[in-house]
Amino acid sequence: MAQRLDDSDRRPVRILHITDTHLHAAADGRMRGVATYETFRSTLERAQGDERWPPDAIVATGDIVQDESRGGYERFRASLAPLGVPVLSIPGNHDDPALMQELLDTPPFQVGGERRLGGWTLILVSTFLQGEDAGGVGKERLAALDAALARHADSHVMVCMHHHPLPMRSAWLDGVGLRDAAAFLAVIDAHPQVRCVLWGHVHQASDRVRRGVRYLSTPSTCAQFLPGSEFFALDERPPGFRWLRLEPDGSVETSVEWVDGAAVPARSAR
């Protein structure tokens, strides 16, 4: 028997997606020429000035810090805790998962797991591989994802992760993508309630539909990677973030916002 919807299930769910903040222990730390704490703060200020504020949750899909420092996570927590919004995060390849669990897994913060919001369930999947820039879900986490999706067959689902499960058509970047993408996509394909897959890592925006599922990547709050490049290169786009409106009917409305005026490095290649 289908579960009866209550009023909370009939309202849209608003999500603010931020990713790849690359904070440091020092407030003036830089990543590829960008003062990452400054651009992170500019991003938050822009989001708070939007008519869509406050969101039902902030989703942070990894690379929260650049230097795996305690101070970087403390800076992230101190910036977001006063906002009074749940902050759901997962580790990226630059993160320290143990420090994240210690510092970012007490309400309003949550690392990994699941979160029910209205008629939607957000499932946070770690793709972290120790010592690797590439990512992987692995058999154990894939089995956990499959089980979680089975438990939430009564709701729409958005899966959040760090590494990209679809190719970005950029040779160097696809070399550090999700190694077991085919196995991951097979699990997604088996559960028709999945409506959206959301990730970071690629420092650029993309929006595609595959087998009826929306696949989205979001720009970094600091520097961006040049789309379609064979070798590593930086784009001249400013910091960015994404708003999502998850509708009761399972559809997704979304827009990427660019923080114009923030300092970014000139385009460069290696």
JSON list of N, CA, C and O in Angstrom, two decimals, residues 127-146:
[
{"chain": "A", "resi": 127, "resn": "THR", "atom": "N", "xyz": [32.67, 8.68, -1.73]},
{"chain": "A", "resi": 127, "resn": "THR", "atom": "CA", "xyz": [33.48, 8.10, -2.81]},
{"chain": "A", "resi": 127, "resn": "THR", "atom": "C", "xyz": [34.97, 8.23, -2.49]},
{"chain": "A", "resi": 127, "resn": "THR", "atom": "O", "xyz": [35.82, 8.09, -3.37]},
{"chain": "A", "resi": 128, "resn": "PHE", "atom": "N", "xyz": [35.28, 8.48, -1.23]},
{"chain": "A", "resi": 128, "resn": "PHE", "atom": "CA", "xyz": [36.66, 8.72, -0.79]},
{"chain": "A", "resi": 128, "resn": "PHE", "atom": "C", "xyz": [37.48, 7.43, -0.88]},
{"chain": "A", "resi": 128, "resn": "PHE", "atom": "O", "xyz": [37.06, 6.37, -0.42]},
{"chain": "A", "resi": 129, "resn": "LEU", "atom": "N", "xyz": [38.67, 7.54, -1.48]},
{"chain": "A", "resi": 129, "resn": "LEU", "atom": "CA", "xyz": [39.65, 6.46, -1.51]},
{"chain": "A", "resi": 129, "resn": "LEU", "atom": "C", "xyz": [40.95, 6.99, -0.92]},
{"chain": "A", "resi": 129, "resn": "LEU", "atom": "O", "xyz": [41.49, 7.99, -1.42]},
{"chain": "A", "resi": 130, "resn": "GLN", "atom": "N", "xyz": [41.44, 6.37, 0.12]},
{"chain": "A", "resi": 130, "resn": "GLN", "atom": "CA", "xyz": [42.64, 6.85, 0.80]},
{"chain": "A", "resi": 130, "resn": "GLN", "atom": "C", "xyz": [43.82, 6.96, -0.16]},
{"chain": "A", "resi": 130, "resn": "GLN", "atom": "O", "xyz": [44.14, 6.04, -0.89]},
{"chain": "A", "resi": 131, "resn": "GLY", "atom": "N", "xyz": [44.42, 8.15, -0.19]},
{"chain": "A", "resi": 131, "resn": "GLY", "atom": "CA", "xyz": [45.60, 8.37, -1.00]},
{"chain": "A", "resi": 131, "resn": "GLY", "atom": "C", "xyz": [45.35, 8.52, -2.48]},
{"chain": "A", "resi": 131, "resn": "GLY", "atom": "O", "xyz": [46.31, 8.54, -3.27]},
{"chain": "A", "resi": 132, "resn": "GLU", "atom": "N", "xyz": [44.09, 8.64, -2.91]},
{"chain": "A", "resi": 132, "resn": "GLU", "atom": "CA", "xyz": [43.76, 8.72, -4.32]},
{"chain": "A", "resi": 132, "resn": "GLU", "atom": "C", "xyz": [43.02, 10.03, -4.63]},
{"chain": "A", "resi": 132, "resn": "GLU", "atom": "O", "xyz": [42.24, 10.51, -3.83]},
{"chain": "A", "resi": 133, "resn": "ASP", "atom": "N", "xyz": [43.30, 10.57, -5.82]},
{"chain": "A", "resi": 133, "resn": "ASP", "atom": "CA", "xyz": [42.50, 11.69, -6.30]},
{"chain": "A", "resi": 133, "resn": "ASP", "atom": "C", "xyz": [41.21, 11.19, -6.95]},
{"chain": "A", "resi": 133, "resn": "ASP", "atom": "O", "xyz": [40.18, 11.87, -6.91]},
{"chain": "A", "resi": 134, "resn": "ALA", "atom": "N", "xyz": [41.27, 10.02, -7.56]},
{"chain": "A", "resi": 134, "resn": "ALA", "atom": "CA", "xyz": [40.07, 9.40, -8.11]},
{"chain": "A", "resi": 134, "resn": "ALA", "atom": "C", "xyz": [39.19, 8.88, -6.97]},
{"chain": "A", "resi": 134, "resn": "ALA", "atom": "O", "xyz": [39.62, 8.80, -5.82]},
{"chain": "A", "resi": 135, "resn": "GLY", "atom": "N", "xyz": [37.97, 8.52, -7.30]},
{"chain": "A", "resi": 135, "resn": "GLY", "atom": "CA", "xyz": [37.04, 8.03, -6.29]},
{"chain": "A", "resi": 135, "resn": "GLY", "atom": "C", "xyz": [36.51, 6.66, -6.61]},
{"chain": "A", "resi": 135, "resn": "GLY", "atom": "O", "xyz": [36.66, 6.14, -7.72]},
{"chain": "A", "resi": 136, "resn": "GLY", "atom": "N", "xyz": [35.86, 6.07, -5.62]},
{"chain": "A", "resi": 136, "resn": "GLY", "atom": "CA", "xyz": [35.21, 4.78, -5.80]},
{"chain": "A", "resi": 136, "resn": "GLY", "atom": "C", "xyz": [34.18, 4.58, -4.71]},
{"chain": "A", "resi": 136, "resn": "GLY", "atom": "O", "xyz": [34.34, 5.09, -3.59]},
{"chain": "A", "resi": 137, "resn": "VAL", "atom": "N", "xyz": [33.11, 3.88, -5.03]},
{"chain": "A", "resi": 137, "resn": "VAL", "atom": "CA", "xyz": [32.11, 3.56, -4.02]},
{"chain": "A", "resi": 137, "resn": "VAL", "atom": "C", "xyz": [32.48, 2.25, -3.33]},
{"chain": "A", "resi": 137, "resn": "VAL", "atom": "O", "xyz": [32.44, 2.15, -2.11]},
{"chain": "A", "resi": 138, "resn": "GLY", "atom": "N", "xyz": [32.85, 1.24, -4.11]},
{"chain": "A", "resi": 138, "resn": "GLY", "atom": "CA", "xyz": [33.24, -0.04, -3.52]},
{"chain": "A", "resi": 138, "resn": "GLY", "atom": "C", "xyz": [32.02, -0.91, -3.24]},
{"chain": "A", "resi": 138, "resn": "GLY", "atom": "O", "xyz": [30.90, -0.43, -3.11]},
{"chain": "A", "resi": 139, "resn": "LYS", "atom": "N", "xyz": [32.27, -2.22, -3.14]},
{"chain": "A", "resi": 139, "resn": "LYS", "atom": "CA", "xyz": [31.18, -3.18, -2.98]},
{"chain": "A", "resi": 139, "resn": "LYS", "atom": "C", "xyz": [30.37, -2.94, -1.71]},
{"chain": "A", "resi": 139, "resn": "LYS", "atom": "O", "xyz": [29.14, -3.01, -1.72]},
{"chain": "A", "resi": 140, "resn": "GLU", "atom": "N", "xyz": [31.03, -2.64, -0.61]},
{"chain": "A", "resi": 140, "resn": "GLU", "atom": "CA", "xyz": [30.32, -2.46, 0.66]},
{"chain": "A", "resi": 140, "resn": "GLU", "atom": "C", "xyz": [29.42, -1.23, 0.62]},
{"chain": "A", "resi": 140, "resn": "GLU", "atom": "O", "xyz": [28.25, -1.29, 1.01]},
{"chain": "A", "resi": 141, "resn": "ARG", "atom": "N", "xyz": [29.94, -0.13, 0.14]},
{"chain": "A", "resi": 141, "resn": "ARG", "atom": "CA", "xyz": [29.13, 1.09, 0.09]},
{"chain": "A", "resi": 141, "resn": "ARG", "atom": "C", "xyz": [28.06, 1.00, -1.00]},
{"chain": "A", "resi": 141, "resn": "ARG", "atom": "O", "xyz": [26.97, 1.59, -0.85]},
{"chain": "A", "resi": 142, "resn": "LEU", "atom": "N", "xyz": [28.34, 0.30, -2.08]},
{"chain": "A", "resi": 142, "resn": "LEU", "atom": "CA", "xyz": [27.30, 0.08, -3.09]},
{"chain": "A", "resi": 142, "resn": "LEU", "atom": "C", "xyz": [26.14, -0.74, -2.51]},
{"chain": "A", "resi": 142, "resn": "LEU", "atom": "O", "xyz": [24.97, -0.43, -2.77]},
{"chain": "A", "resi": 143, "resn": "ALA", "atom": "N", "xyz": [26.48, -1.76, -1.73]},
{"chain": "A", "resi": 143, "resn": "ALA", "atom": "CA", "xyz": [25.43, -2.57, -1.10]},
{"chain": "A", "resi": 143, "resn": "ALA", "atom": "C", "xyz": [24.63, -1.73, -0.12]},
{"chain": "A", "resi": 143, "resn": "ALA", "atom": "O", "xyz": [23.40, -1.85, -0.04]},
{"chain": "A", "resi": 144, "resn": "ALA", "atom": "N", "xyz": [25.31, -0.83, 0.61]},
{"chain": "A", "resi": 144, "resn": "ALA", "atom": "CA", "xyz": [24.61, 0.05, 1.55]},
{"chain": "A", "resi": 144, "resn": "ALA", "atom": "C", "xyz": [23.70, 1.02, 0.81]},
{"chain": "A", "resi": 144, "resn": "ALA", "atom": "O", "xyz": [22.58, 1.31, 1.25]},
{"chain": "A", "resi": 145, "resn": "LEU", "atom": "N", "xyz": [24.16, 1.52, -0.34]},
{"chain": "A", "resi": 145, "resn": "LEU", "atom": "CA", "xyz": [23.33, 2.42, -1.14]},
{"chain": "A", "resi": 145, "resn": "LEU", "atom": "C", "xyz": [22.11, 1.69, -1.66]},
{"chain": "A", "resi": 145, "resn": "LEU", "atom": "O", "xyz": [20.99, 2.21, -1.59]},
{"chain": "A", "resi": 146, "resn": "ASP", "atom": "N", "xyz": [22.30, 0.49, -2.16]},
{"chain": "A", "resi": 146, "resn": "ASP", "atom": "CA", "xyz": [21.18, -0.31, -2.67]},
{"chain": "A", "resi": 146, "resn": "ASP", "atom": "C", "xyz": [20.15, -0.56, -1.58]},
{"chain": "A", "resi": 146, "resn": "ASP", "atom": "O", "xyz": [18.93, -0.43, -1.80]}
]
